[in-house]
Amino acid sequence: MRGPDRLELSGERFGVVYHLTGTEDEARTKAADLCVEQTVEFPADLLPAGDIPDHIVGRVESFERVDERRFEALVSFAVEVAGGELTQLLNVIFGNVSIKPGVRVERLNLSPAILGLFGGPRYGREGLRELLNVPSRPLVCTAVKPMGLDVAELAELAHQFALGGVDLIKDDHGIADQSFCRFDERVTRCAEAVRRANQMTGGHTLYLPNVTAPVNELARRTQVAKRVGAGGLLVSPGLIGFDTMRDLAGDDAVDLPIMSHPALLGSFTVHPSAGFSHFALYGQLMRLAGADACIFPNYGGRFSFSESDCRAIAAGCAEPMGAIRASLPTPAGGMSLERVPEMCAFYGNEMVLLIGGDLHRQGASLSDACRRFVEIAERADTRSAPTTSPGPF
Amino acid sequence: MRGPDRLELSGERFGVVYHLTGTEDEARTKAADLCVEQTVEFPADLLPAGDIPDHIVGRVESFERVDERRFEALVSFAVEVAGGELTQLLNVIFGNVSIKPGVRVERLNLSPAILGLFGGPRYGREGLRELLNVPSRPLVCTAVKPMGLDVAELAELAHQFALGGVDLIKDDHGIADQSFCRFDERVTRCAEAVRRANQMTGGHTLYLPNVTAPVNELARRTQVAKRVGAGGLLVSPGLIGFDTMRDLAGDDAVDLPIMSHPALLGSFTVHPSAGFSHFALYGQLMRLAGADACIFPNYGGRFSFSESDCRAIAAGCAEPMGAIRASLPTPAGGMSLERVPEMCAFYGNEMVLLIGGDLHRQGASLSDACRRFVEIAERADTRSAPTTSPGPF
């Protein structure tokens, strides 16, 4: 029997906190407009009375001033509007209003019915630490690059990195399936090189090939990666879509940890009054979409993220989100061994240190440079006694 | 036999025109940096001499001042760097530099080898006009909405619209597979309602359901749409990825025209010195990714695109791009019947007029409002004699 609610809605709503720029009147108008724009997208005065204006249209739950020209509105939506899927959830959160100036998604307040739709990171912090047999210190990662080296050269790099005991070796995100370095051969050879090194050292280094690829090629590359023994996947959701990454993360036949790369996503955070907050994009959204570790540009590197942006990302990676596991912030972009102690002090142990080019500057063999990298991360372990041993190397 | 070029590159390069904000020195530094950032992403002084710095790293081909703090750099890349795929092409164009402030993609100068990778719009302007049997006047489109109506109500709307003779009826982009309006039933009923109307009128109205969906659901929904007689597809590439739309457009088993929706893409154009130009995003990129018609917010509506933004989009939809067909600009977002003559004068005949809510305001039946809409478009036909007949209705 149908109750007074013709649409049979549960009554559960989820929230999105928006920052709105302008005068108070302008911001209030923006908040009211987006309730319509993100749902019915129809003249409010022409809506039939009842469920649609009462339940389907978004609702401004609170409105506060943040500063002179910035206001914060919490808008709620019926969970059913998101249709049980990430694509439509993104659409409700920021589909049309992304096109309006002065609207930024600050934070997602997702309700149990929404959080329950998503598996999130398959491994998360603890799972990845278990795979790597690294219970406490910050994790250590480097990248196979530059583009233009041939397969044998890249595999030799991977071998040296793994001999040096780094935890994670990822492909550079620009290495795809170029004619001068084919995916299948490269991933096969790099995975084999890492396996050989692990056998020699007794280590657990994982190799994460870049599987970002056309949609009709993605499954095949992922299967190749899995078959030849890759230990994880590098994925750029900006290039293949957030939902595609979610699908990969949830695939039991793949069953590999995912490191996300921010390629093409810069426009979402480059303007402080548009797009997404760093917290929402690199913390909450990447976790919904299944990233176990999330690469972003660290403050003080080649990019322009601030310390406060980076602190927000770290918080978003750990923010309670129902059963969705915490992810590992992976600050990168021109980092150096010198900065490791400072970065560890800033982020704490729950992070991945990602250093590429600087390992090639150490005047030592690459495997020695990697050993030094791991050693510095061990010494920075804030959970160990201050006089901890520097480790086996 | 390998020549002096170890990587066996063809020598063909494609170009990207970037706008760079800052002083001349800053802009020159940005241009030089992005040649490295978008390719090898490795300290330039550590690159091995030879092919990598000579051919793989991007090259600034020209650099000019646009105004006081804006400079235009044409940067070329070896076609092989794009790896033969849209995901990696996007990555080279704007992967990492999207994260840096003051860099905007202004225009793509794609070379034959790149253009040859993509089928582009399957129908394009002429193909769509042929399907619709509308050789000359601007095309006419409306939307089934608002979200919250049930399947029978939406199908009845579609029926009325088709009786009124509009060319295209699209789902609202927020109508997905909600519990109160399931995809399969809705699309089946709407397609049937349009077919019935076409039989009554002898018309050729096409129904375009919104198939934007999770990646593991997209193929199924598209098949349902195809099977029940949908005449096209509405796709939001911001939600499912540009490459996924490309894949749909190229699928011979689907073989339907695609209308793209800009949901979630606003951040790419909301800031004038970041993201993509309107020309590049809504014109060139949407065509590479297979959109036959491209929805964007018209000037003077609910959004903030300017006349010059819209003119640039129309130009991008028609810009010569090898064998890639021209697409139809589809300005929308709070348009009204009153504005049709002005819009037709602005865009000319090669456009889709998309009006939603305003058709419900005409104080006439919806099918009469649609007849009026078509009639206005016929009168606006700039290729007909000025005293053209108003058509069959």
mmCIF file of N, CA, C and O in Angstrom, chain A residues 6-7 37 39 41 43 45 80-81 85 87-88 91 95-96 98 100-101 145 147-148 172-174 178-179 213-216 221 243 246-247 261 263-264 266-268 271 302-304 361, chain B residues 6-7 37 39 41 43 45 80-81 85 87-88 91 95-96 98 100-101 145 147-148 172-174 178-179 213-216 221 243 246-247 261 263-264 266-268 271 302-304 361:
data_model
loop_
_atom_site.group_PDB
_atom_site.id
_atom_site.type_symbol
_atom_site.label_atom_id
_atom_site.label_comp_id
_atom_site.label_asym_id
_atom_site.label_seq_id
_atom_site.Cartn_x
_atom_site.Cartn_y
_atom_site.Cartn_z
ATOM 1 N N ARG A 6 4.205 9.247 -2.162
ATOM 2 C CA ARG A 6 3.948 8.499 -3.386
ATOM 3 C C ARG A 6 5.211 7.829 -3.918
ATOM 4 O O ARG A 6 5.170 6.772 -4.541
ATOM 5 N N LEU A 7 6.356 8.470 -3.692
ATOM 6 C CA LEU A 7 7.609 7.954 -4.249
ATOM 7 C C LEU A 7 8.260 6.908 -3.358
ATOM 8 O O LEU A 7 9.310 6.390 -3.698
ATOM 9 N N GLU A 37 18.725 23.047 -9.075
ATOM 10 C CA GLU A 37 19.634 22.750 -10.190
ATOM 11 C C GLU A 37 20.186 21.325 -10.106
ATOM 12 O O GLU A 37 20.353 20.654 -11.123
ATOM 13 N N THR A 39 18.819 18.728 -8.802
ATOM 14 C CA THR A 39 17.809 17.665 -8.707
ATOM 15 C C THR A 39 16.841 17.764 -9.893
ATOM 16 O O THR A 39 17.084 17.162 -10.931
ATOM 17 N N GLU A 41 15.958 20.391 -11.776
ATOM 18 C CA GLU A 41 16.361 21.274 -12.871
ATOM 19 C C GLU A 41 15.140 21.712 -13.675
ATOM 20 O O GLU A 41 15.041 21.454 -14.881
ATOM 21 N N PRO A 43 11.674 24.786 -13.505
ATOM 22 C CA PRO A 43 11.205 25.984 -12.786
ATOM 23 C C PRO A 43 10.407 25.590 -11.537
ATOM 24 O O PRO A 43 9.440 24.821 -11.622
ATOM 25 N N ASP A 45 8.303 27.016 -9.730
ATOM 26 C CA ASP A 45 6.878 27.369 -9.698
ATOM 27 C C ASP A 45 6.033 26.443 -10.574
ATOM 28 O O ASP A 45 4.805 26.452 -10.478
ATOM 29 N N GLU A 80 17.655 8.531 -2.323
ATOM 30 C CA GLU A 80 17.169 7.889 -3.554
ATOM 31 C C GLU A 80 17.520 8.695 -4.812
ATOM 32 O O GLU A 80 17.586 8.136 -5.912
ATOM 33 N N VAL A 81 17.721 10.002 -4.647
ATOM 34 C CA VAL A 81 18.046 10.836 -5.804
ATOM 35 C C VAL A 81 19.381 10.407 -6.423
ATOM 36 O O VAL A 81 19.591 10.514 -7.632
ATOM 37 N N GLU A 85 24.229 4.844 -7.291
ATOM 38 C CA GLU A 85 25.433 4.704 -8.120
ATOM 39 C C GLU A 85 26.328 5.940 -8.030
ATOM 40 O O GLU A 85 25.853 7.066 -7.851
ATOM 41 N N THR A 87 28.116 7.480 -10.343
ATOM 42 C CA THR A 87 27.953 8.475 -11.404
ATOM 43 C C THR A 87 26.838 9.469 -11.046
ATOM 44 O O THR A 87 27.010 10.677 -11.151
ATOM 45 N N GLN A 88 25.709 8.960 -10.623
ATOM 46 C CA GLN A 88 24.600 9.856 -10.295
ATOM 47 C C GLN A 88 24.855 10.592 -8.979
ATOM 48 O O GLN A 88 24.448 11.742 -8.828
ATOM 49 N N ASN A 91 26.826 13.445 -9.898
ATOM 50 C CA ASN A 91 25.956 14.359 -10.619
ATOM 51 C C ASN A 91 25.141 15.221 -9.647
ATOM 52 O O ASN A 91 25.012 16.433 -9.848
ATOM 53 N N GLY A 95 27.101 18.110 -10.456
ATOM 54 C CA GLY A 95 26.912 18.035 -11.905
ATOM 55 C C GLY A 95 26.759 19.400 -12.546
ATOM 56 O O GLY A 95 27.681 19.913 -13.187
ATOM 57 N N ASN A 96 25.603 20.018 -12.377
ATOM 58 C CA ASN A 96 25.375 21.317 -13.017
ATOM 59 C C ASN A 96 26.021 22.489 -12.294
ATOM 60 O O ASN A 96 26.505 23.413 -12.937
ATOM 61 N N SER A 98 28.725 22.755 -10.974
ATOM 62 C CA SER A 98 30.148 22.920 -11.315
ATOM 63 C C SER A 98 30.330 24.036 -12.330
ATOM 64 O O SER A 98 31.403 24.631 -12.415
ATOM 65 N N LYS A 100 28.658 26.834 -12.442
ATOM 66 C CA LYS A 100 28.392 28.183 -11.908
ATOM 67 C C LYS A 100 29.578 28.671 -11.096
ATOM 68 O O LYS A 100 30.117 27.936 -10.270
ATOM 69 N N PRO A 101 29.978 29.923 -11.303
ATOM 70 C CA PRO A 101 31.130 30.423 -10.543
ATOM 71 C C PRO A 101 30.781 30.563 -9.062
ATOM 72 O O PRO A 101 29.620 30.753 -8.694
ATOM 73 N N LYS A 145 60.819 5.585 -14.387
ATOM 74 C CA LYS A 145 60.775 6.643 -15.391
ATOM 75 C C LYS A 145 62.175 7.055 -15.748
ATOM 76 O O LYS A 145 63.107 6.615 -15.088
ATOM 77 N N MET A 147 59.775 8.350 -19.217
ATOM 78 C CA MET A 147 59.250 7.939 -20.515
ATOM 79 C C MET A 147 60.352 8.076 -21.569
ATOM 80 O O MET A 147 61.071 9.085 -21.582
ATOM 81 N N GLY A 148 60.487 7.075 -22.409
ATOM 82 C CA GLY A 148 61.519 7.127 -23.444
ATOM 83 C C GLY A 148 62.592 6.072 -23.212
ATOM 84 O O GLY A 148 63.286 5.689 -24.147
ATOM 85 N N ASP A 172 55.673 5.568 -13.926
ATOM 86 C CA ASP A 172 55.339 6.964 -14.114
ATOM 87 C C ASP A 172 53.956 7.007 -14.772
ATOM 88 O O ASP A 172 53.624 6.140 -15.585
ATOM 89 N N HIS A 173 53.144 8.022 -14.436
ATOM 90 C CA HIS A 173 51.763 8.004 -14.928
ATOM 91 C C HIS A 173 51.670 8.315 -16.425
ATOM 92 O O HIS A 173 50.613 8.177 -17.015
ATOM 93 N N GLY A 174 52.783 8.749 -17.019
ATOM 94 C CA GLY A 174 52.771 9.025 -18.457
ATOM 95 C C GLY A 174 53.230 7.829 -19.283
ATOM 96 O O GLY A 174 53.215 7.888 -20.512
ATOM 97 N N GLN A 178 53.084 3.079 -25.230
ATOM 98 C CA GLN A 178 53.704 3.743 -26.375
ATOM 99 C C GLN A 178 54.454 2.739 -27.251
ATOM 100 O O GLN A 178 54.923 1.712 -26.761
ATOM 101 N N SER A 179 54.570 3.102 -28.528
ATOM 102 C CA SER A 179 55.218 2.197 -29.491
ATOM 103 C C SER A 179 56.647 1.859 -29.073
ATOM 104 O O SER A 179 57.147 0.782 -29.371
ATOM 105 N N ALA A 213 43.902 3.454 -19.186
ATOM 106 C CA ALA A 213 43.837 3.033 -20.589
ATOM 107 C C ALA A 213 42.439 3.266 -21.131
ATOM 108 O O ALA A 213 41.491 3.476 -20.369
ATOM 109 N N PRO A 214 42.311 3.208 -22.451
ATOM 110 C CA PRO A 214 40.969 3.286 -23.025
ATOM 111 C C PRO A 214 40.080 2.196 -22.427
ATOM 112 O O PRO A 214 40.562 1.123 -22.045
ATOM 113 N N VAL A 215 38.803 2.489 -22.368
ATOM 114 C CA VAL A 215 37.862 1.617 -21.665
ATOM 115 C C VAL A 215 37.843 0.223 -22.297
ATOM 116 O O VAL A 215 37.674 -0.780 -21.600
ATOM 117 N N ASN A 216 38.058 0.139 -23.595
ATOM 118 C CA ASN A 216 38.025 -1.166 -24.264
ATOM 119 C C ASN A 216 39.346 -1.921 -24.143
ATOM 120 O O ASN A 216 39.507 -2.994 -24.698
ATOM 121 N N ARG A 221 44.516 -4.967 -19.994
ATOM 122 C CA ARG A 221 45.792 -4.580 -19.366
ATOM 123 C C ARG A 221 45.817 -4.984 -17.893
ATOM 124 O O ARG A 221 46.843 -5.399 -17.376
ATOM 125 N N ASP A 243 34.233 6.396 -11.557
ATOM 126 C CA ASP A 243 33.481 5.157 -11.439
ATOM 127 C C ASP A 243 34.258 3.965 -11.989
ATOM 128 O O ASP A 243 34.118 2.845 -11.500
ATOM 129 N N ARG A 246 36.458 2.865 -9.278
ATOM 130 C CA ARG A 246 35.642 2.134 -8.293
ATOM 131 C C ARG A 246 35.408 0.703 -8.747
ATOM 132 O O ARG A 246 35.517 -0.252 -7.958
ATOM 133 N N ASP A 247 35.106 0.532 -10.005
ATOM 134 C CA ASP A 247 34.835 -0.797 -10.532
ATOM 135 C C ASP A 247 36.074 -1.694 -10.434
ATOM 136 O O ASP A 247 35.982 -2.857 -10.032
ATOM 137 N N HIS A 261 46.309 8.612 -9.180
ATOM 138 C CA HIS A 261 47.138 9.732 -9.644
ATOM 139 C C HIS A 261 46.222 10.893 -10.048
ATOM 140 O O HIS A 261 45.172 10.661 -10.645
ATOM 141 N N ALA A 263 46.217 13.160 -12.391
ATOM 142 C CA ALA A 263 46.246 13.728 -13.745
ATOM 143 C C ALA A 263 44.870 14.227 -14.180
ATOM 144 O O ALA A 263 43.864 13.531 -14.003
ATOM 145 N N LEU A 264 44.845 15.402 -14.755
ATOM 146 C CA LEU A 264 43.659 16.076 -15.304
ATOM 147 C C LEU A 264 42.697 16.608 -14.240
ATOM 148 O O LEU A 264 41.727 17.272 -14.563
ATOM 149 N N GLY A 266 43.437 18.710 -11.856
ATOM 150 C CA GLY A 266 43.855 19.978 -11.275
ATOM 151 C C GLY A 266 42.796 21.060 -11.314
ATOM 152 O O GLY A 266 42.658 21.839 -10.369
ATOM 153 N N SER A 267 42.019 21.092 -12.392
ATOM 154 C CA SER A 267 41.018 22.156 -12.508
ATOM 155 C C SER A 267 39.998 22.113 -11.372
ATOM 156 O O SER A 267 39.348 23.113 -11.092
ATOM 157 N N PHE A 268 39.857 20.966 -10.741
ATOM 158 C CA PHE A 268 38.886 20.865 -9.649
ATOM 159 C C PHE A 268 39.335 21.581 -8.375
ATOM 160 O O PHE A 268 38.523 21.824 -7.496
ATOM 161 N N HIS A 271 41.184 26.688 -8.334
ATOM 162 C CA HIS A 271 40.581 27.968 -7.956
ATOM 163 C C HIS A 271 39.918 27.814 -6.583
ATOM 164 O O HIS A 271 39.108 26.920 -6.386
ATOM 165 N N ARG A 302 56.942 21.108 -6.896
ATOM 166 C CA ARG A 302 56.793 21.754 -8.202
ATOM 167 C C ARG A 302 55.401 22.358 -8.372
ATOM 168 O O ARG A 302 55.151 23.068 -9.333
ATOM 169 N N PHE A 303 54.461 22.033 -7.478
ATOM 170 C CA PHE A 303 53.087 22.509 -7.629
ATOM 171 C C PHE A 303 52.784 23.522 -6.534
ATOM 172 O O PHE A 303 53.679 23.909 -5.797
ATOM 173 N N SER A 304 51.543 23.936 -6.428
ATOM 174 C CA SER A 304 51.280 25.069 -5.541
ATOM 175 C C SER A 304 50.339 24.758 -4.391
ATOM 176 O O SER A 304 49.720 25.658 -3.852
ATOM 177 N N ARG A 361 69.897 11.452 -7.926
ATOM 178 C CA ARG A 361 70.846 12.531 -7.642
ATOM 179 C C ARG A 361 71.783 12.213 -6.488
ATOM 180 O O ARG A 361 72.508 13.095 -6.032
ATOM 181 N N ARG B 6 66.789 6.105 -31.934
ATOM 182 C CA ARG B 6 66.674 4.812 -31.279
ATOM 183 C C ARG B 6 65.210 4.422 -31.048
ATOM 184 O O ARG B 6 64.847 3.247 -31.045
ATOM 185 N N LEU B 7 64.355 5.429 -30.813
ATOM 186 C CA LEU B 7 62.971 5.131 -30.469
ATOM 187 C C LEU B 7 62.087 4.952 -31.696
ATOM 188 O O LEU B 7 60.897 4.716 -31.578
ATOM 189 N N GLU B 37 57.058 18.472 -17.774
ATOM 190 C CA GLU B 37 56.004 17.978 -16.879
ATOM 191 C C GLU B 37 55.033 17.047 -17.605
ATOM 192 O O GLU B 37 54.556 16.066 -17.057
ATOM 193 N N THR B 39 55.584 15.168 -20.159
ATOM 194 C CA THR B 39 56.191 14.024 -20.858
ATOM 195 C C THR B 39 57.018 13.188 -19.883
ATOM 196 O O THR B 39 56.486 12.287 -19.252
ATOM 197 N N GLU B 41 58.546 14.074 -17.021
ATOM 198 C CA GLU B 41 58.349 14.366 -15.604
ATOM 199 C C GLU B 41 59.570 13.918 -14.794
ATOM 200 O O GLU B 41 59.466 13.079 -13.889
ATOM 201 N N PRO B 43 63.844 15.332 -13.737
ATOM 202 C CA PRO B 43 64.749 16.493 -13.784
ATOM 203 C C PRO B 43 65.488 16.541 -15.124
ATOM 204 O O PRO B 43 66.148 15.564 -15.509
ATOM 205 N N ASP B 45 68.098 17.906 -16.143
ATOM 206 C CA ASP B 45 69.565 17.734 -16.131
ATOM 207 C C ASP B 45 69.976 16.278 -15.918
ATOM 208 O O ASP B 45 71.143 15.937 -16.089
ATOM 209 N N GLU B 80 53.907 9.845 -30.939
ATOM 210 C CA GLU B 80 54.035 8.567 -30.245
ATOM 211 C C GLU B 80 53.864 8.696 -28.730
ATOM 212 O O GLU B 80 53.524 7.726 -28.053
ATOM 213 N N VAL B 81 54.104 9.888 -28.202
ATOM 214 C CA VAL B 81 53.972 10.093 -26.754
ATOM 215 C C VAL B 81 52.523 9.880 -26.316
ATOM 216 O O VAL B 81 52.253 9.435 -25.200
ATOM 217 N N GLU B 85 46.068 6.589 -27.915
ATOM 218 C CA GLU B 85 44.814 6.451 -27.160
ATOM 219 C C GLU B 85 44.388 7.777 -26.537
ATOM 220 O O GLU B 85 45.219 8.613 -26.184
ATOM 221 N N THR B 87 42.990 8.443 -23.613
ATOM 222 C CA THR B 87 43.373 8.660 -22.210
ATOM 223 C C THR B 87 44.777 9.267 -22.126
ATOM 224 O O THR B 87 45.004 10.245 -21.419
ATOM 225 N N GLN B 88 45.722 8.691 -22.857
ATOM 226 C CA GLN B 88 47.088 9.207 -22.793
ATOM 227 C C GLN B 88 47.206 10.531 -23.538
ATOM 228 O O GLN B 88 47.985 11.403 -23.136
ATOM 229 N N ASN B 91 46.195 13.026 -21.137
ATOM 230 C CA ASN B 91 47.255 13.112 -20.137
ATOM 231 C C ASN B 91 48.394 14.018 -20.618
ATOM 232 O O ASN B 91 48.897 14.844 -19.859
ATOM 233 N N GLY B 95 47.427 16.561 -18.290
ATOM 234 C CA GLY B 95 47.461 15.717 -17.087
ATOM 235 C C GLY B 95 47.993 16.450 -15.873
ATOM 236 O O GLY B 95 47.237 16.854 -14.992
ATOM 237 N N ASN B 96 49.282 16.642 -15.814
ATOM 238 C CA ASN B 96 49.869 17.292 -14.639
ATOM 239 C C ASN B 96 49.717 18.808 -14.622
ATOM 240 O O ASN B 96 49.493 19.388 -13.572
ATOM 241 N N SER B 98 47.382 20.578 -15.385
ATOM 242 C CA SER B 98 46.069 21.004 -14.875
ATOM 243 C C SER B 98 46.176 21.446 -13.422
ATOM 244 O O SER B 98 45.367 22.241 -12.951
ATOM 245 N N LYS B 100 48.651 23.079 -12.077
ATOM 246 C CA LYS B 100 49.396 24.323 -11.888
ATOM 247 C C LYS B 100 48.531 25.527 -12.233
ATOM 248 O O LYS B 100 47.863 25.535 -13.271
ATOM 249 N N PRO B 101 48.520 26.553 -11.403
ATOM 250 C CA PRO B 101 47.688 27.721 -11.706
ATOM 251 C C PRO B 101 48.199 28.450 -12.942
ATOM 252 O O PRO B 101 49.389 28.410 -13.254
ATOM 253 N N LYS B 145 11.291 15.645 -18.068
ATOM 254 C CA LYS B 145 11.586 15.974 -16.691
ATOM 255 C C LYS B 145 10.372 16.604 -16.043
ATOM 256 O O LYS B 145 9.414 16.890 -16.751
ATOM 257 N N MET B 147 12.711 15.116 -12.615
ATOM 258 C CA MET B 147 12.947 13.967 -11.763
ATOM 259 C C MET B 147 11.855 13.912 -10.688
ATOM 260 O O MET B 147 11.506 14.957 -10.119
ATOM 261 N N GLY B 148 11.339 12.744 -10.441
ATOM 262 C CA GLY B 148 10.284 12.595 -9.428
ATOM 263 C C GLY B 148 8.955 12.229 -10.058
ATOM 264 O O GLY B 148 8.069 11.686 -9.395
ATOM 265 N N ASP B 172 16.147 14.181 -18.938
ATOM 266 C CA ASP B 172 16.911 15.092 -18.111
ATOM 267 C C ASP B 172 18.160 14.339 -17.658
ATOM 268 O O ASP B 172 18.113 13.131 -17.422
ATOM 269 N N HIS B 173 19.284 15.061 -17.524
ATOM 270 C CA HIS B 173 20.533 14.334 -17.226
ATOM 271 C C HIS B 173 20.566 13.814 -15.795
ATOM 272 O O HIS B 173 21.456 13.051 -15.447
ATOM 273 N N GLY B 174 19.617 14.235 -14.964
ATOM 274 C CA GLY B 174 19.571 13.733 -13.581
ATOM 275 C C GLY B 174 18.678 12.520 -13.428
ATOM 276 O O GLY B 174 18.566 11.951 -12.345
ATOM 277 N N GLN B 178 16.731 5.687 -10.697
ATOM 278 C CA GLN B 178 16.261 5.850 -9.328
ATOM 279 C C GLN B 178 15.139 4.845 -8.997
ATOM 280 O O GLN B 178 14.408 4.417 -9.891
ATOM 281 N N SER B 179 15.021 4.528 -7.709
ATOM 282 C CA SER B 179 14.027 3.542 -7.259
ATOM 283 C C SER B 179 12.607 3.950 -7.662
ATOM 284 O O SER B 179 11.756 3.102 -7.891
ATOM 285 N N ALA B 213 26.016 5.992 -16.574
ATOM 286 C CA ALA B 213 25.802 4.943 -15.581
ATOM 287 C C ALA B 213 27.135 4.391 -15.114
ATOM 288 O O ALA B 213 28.169 4.626 -15.765
ATOM 289 N N PRO B 214 27.135 3.644 -14.017
ATOM 290 C CA PRO B 214 28.369 2.975 -13.599
ATOM 291 C C PRO B 214 28.903 2.107 -14.737
ATOM 292 O O PRO B 214 28.132 1.584 -15.557
ATOM 293 N N VAL B 215 30.199 1.950 -14.768
ATOM 294 C CA VAL B 215 30.862 1.287 -15.885
ATOM 295 C C VAL B 215 30.365 -0.157 -16.041
ATOM 296 O O VAL B 215 30.256 -0.663 -17.157
ATOM 297 N N ASN B 216 30.034 -0.791 -14.945
ATOM 298 C CA ASN B 216 29.574 -2.184 -15.013
ATOM 299 C C ASN B 216 28.099 -2.297 -15.377
ATOM 300 O O ASN B 216 27.538 -3.384 -15.432
ATOM 301 N N ARG B 221 22.602 -0.967 -20.007
ATOM 302 C CA ARG B 221 21.599 0.083 -20.247
ATOM 303 C C ARG B 221 21.580 0.501 -21.716
ATOM 304 O O ARG B 221 20.529 0.772 -22.286
ATOM 305 N N ASP B 243 36.786 8.979 -22.548
ATOM 306 C CA ASP B 243 37.092 7.801 -23.352
ATOM 307 C C ASP B 243 35.914 6.824 -23.403
ATOM 308 O O ASP B 243 35.729 6.115 -24.399
ATOM 309 N N ARG B 246 33.737 8.026 -26.064
ATOM 310 C CA ARG B 246 34.356 7.665 -27.354
ATOM 311 C C ARG B 246 34.058 6.209 -27.707
ATOM 312 O O ARG B 246 33.712 5.882 -28.855
ATOM 313 N N ASP B 247 34.179 5.348 -26.730
ATOM 314 C CA ASP B 247 33.946 3.925 -26.964
ATOM 315 C C ASP B 247 32.490 3.664 -27.387
ATOM 316 O O ASP B 247 32.226 2.908 -28.321
ATOM 317 N N HIS B 261 26.373 15.912 -22.385
ATOM 318 C CA HIS B 261 25.919 16.851 -21.354
ATOM 319 C C HIS B 261 27.124 17.270 -20.514
ATOM 320 O O HIS B 261 27.984 16.447 -20.225
ATOM 321 N N ALA B 263 27.665 17.928 -17.371
ATOM 322 C CA ALA B 263 27.687 17.718 -15.919
ATOM 323 C C ALA B 263 29.105 17.436 -15.408
ATOM 324 O O ALA B 263 29.832 16.633 -15.989
ATOM 325 N N LEU B 264 29.459 18.102 -14.348
ATOM 326 C CA LEU B 264 30.746 17.967 -13.634
ATOM 327 C C LEU B 264 31.924 18.597 -14.375
ATOM 328 O O LEU B 264 33.028 18.636 -13.850
ATOM 329 N N GLY B 266 32.141 21.730 -15.304
ATOM 330 C CA GLY B 266 32.207 23.181 -15.131
ATOM 331 C C GLY B 266 33.561 23.671 -14.662
ATOM 332 O O GLY B 266 34.026 24.732 -15.091
ATOM 333 N N SER B 267 34.207 22.902 -13.781
ATOM 334 C CA SER B 267 35.487 23.362 -13.236
ATOM 335 C C SER B 267 36.535 23.565 -14.317
ATOM 336 O O SER B 267 37.506 24.282 -14.123
ATOM 337 N N PHE B 268 36.353 22.906 -15.461
ATOM 338 C CA PHE B 268 37.326 23.055 -16.538
ATOM 339 C C PHE B 268 37.256 24.415 -17.227
ATOM 340 O O PHE B 268 38.184 24.792 -17.939
ATOM 341 N N HIS B 271 37.219 29.141 -14.540
ATOM 342 C CA HIS B 271 38.246 30.153 -14.291
ATOM 343 C C HIS B 271 38.935 30.500 -15.610
ATOM 344 O O HIS B 271 39.419 29.613 -16.297
ATOM 345 N N ARG B 302 20.713 30.560 -17.107
ATOM 346 C CA ARG B 302 20.949 30.369 -15.680
ATOM 347 C C ARG B 302 22.444 30.300 -15.359
ATOM 348 O O ARG B 302 22.828 30.292 -14.205
ATOM 349 N N PHE B 303 23.283 30.206 -16.393
ATOM 350 C CA PHE B 303 24.717 30.046 -16.153
ATOM 351 C C PHE B 303 25.453 31.300 -16.624
ATOM 352 O O PHE B 303 24.811 32.278 -16.996
ATOM 353 N N SER B 304 26.765 31.271 -16.610
ATOM 354 C CA SER B 304 27.467 32.544 -16.828
ATOM 355 C C SER B 304 28.354 32.554 -18.059
ATOM 356 O O SER B 304 29.287 33.334 -18.127
ATOM 357 N N ARG B 361 5.236 26.567 -19.855
ATOM 358 C CA ARG B 361 4.732 27.887 -19.459
ATOM 359 C C ARG B 361 3.856 28.512 -20.522
ATOM 360 O O ARG B 361 3.473 29.667 -20.395
#
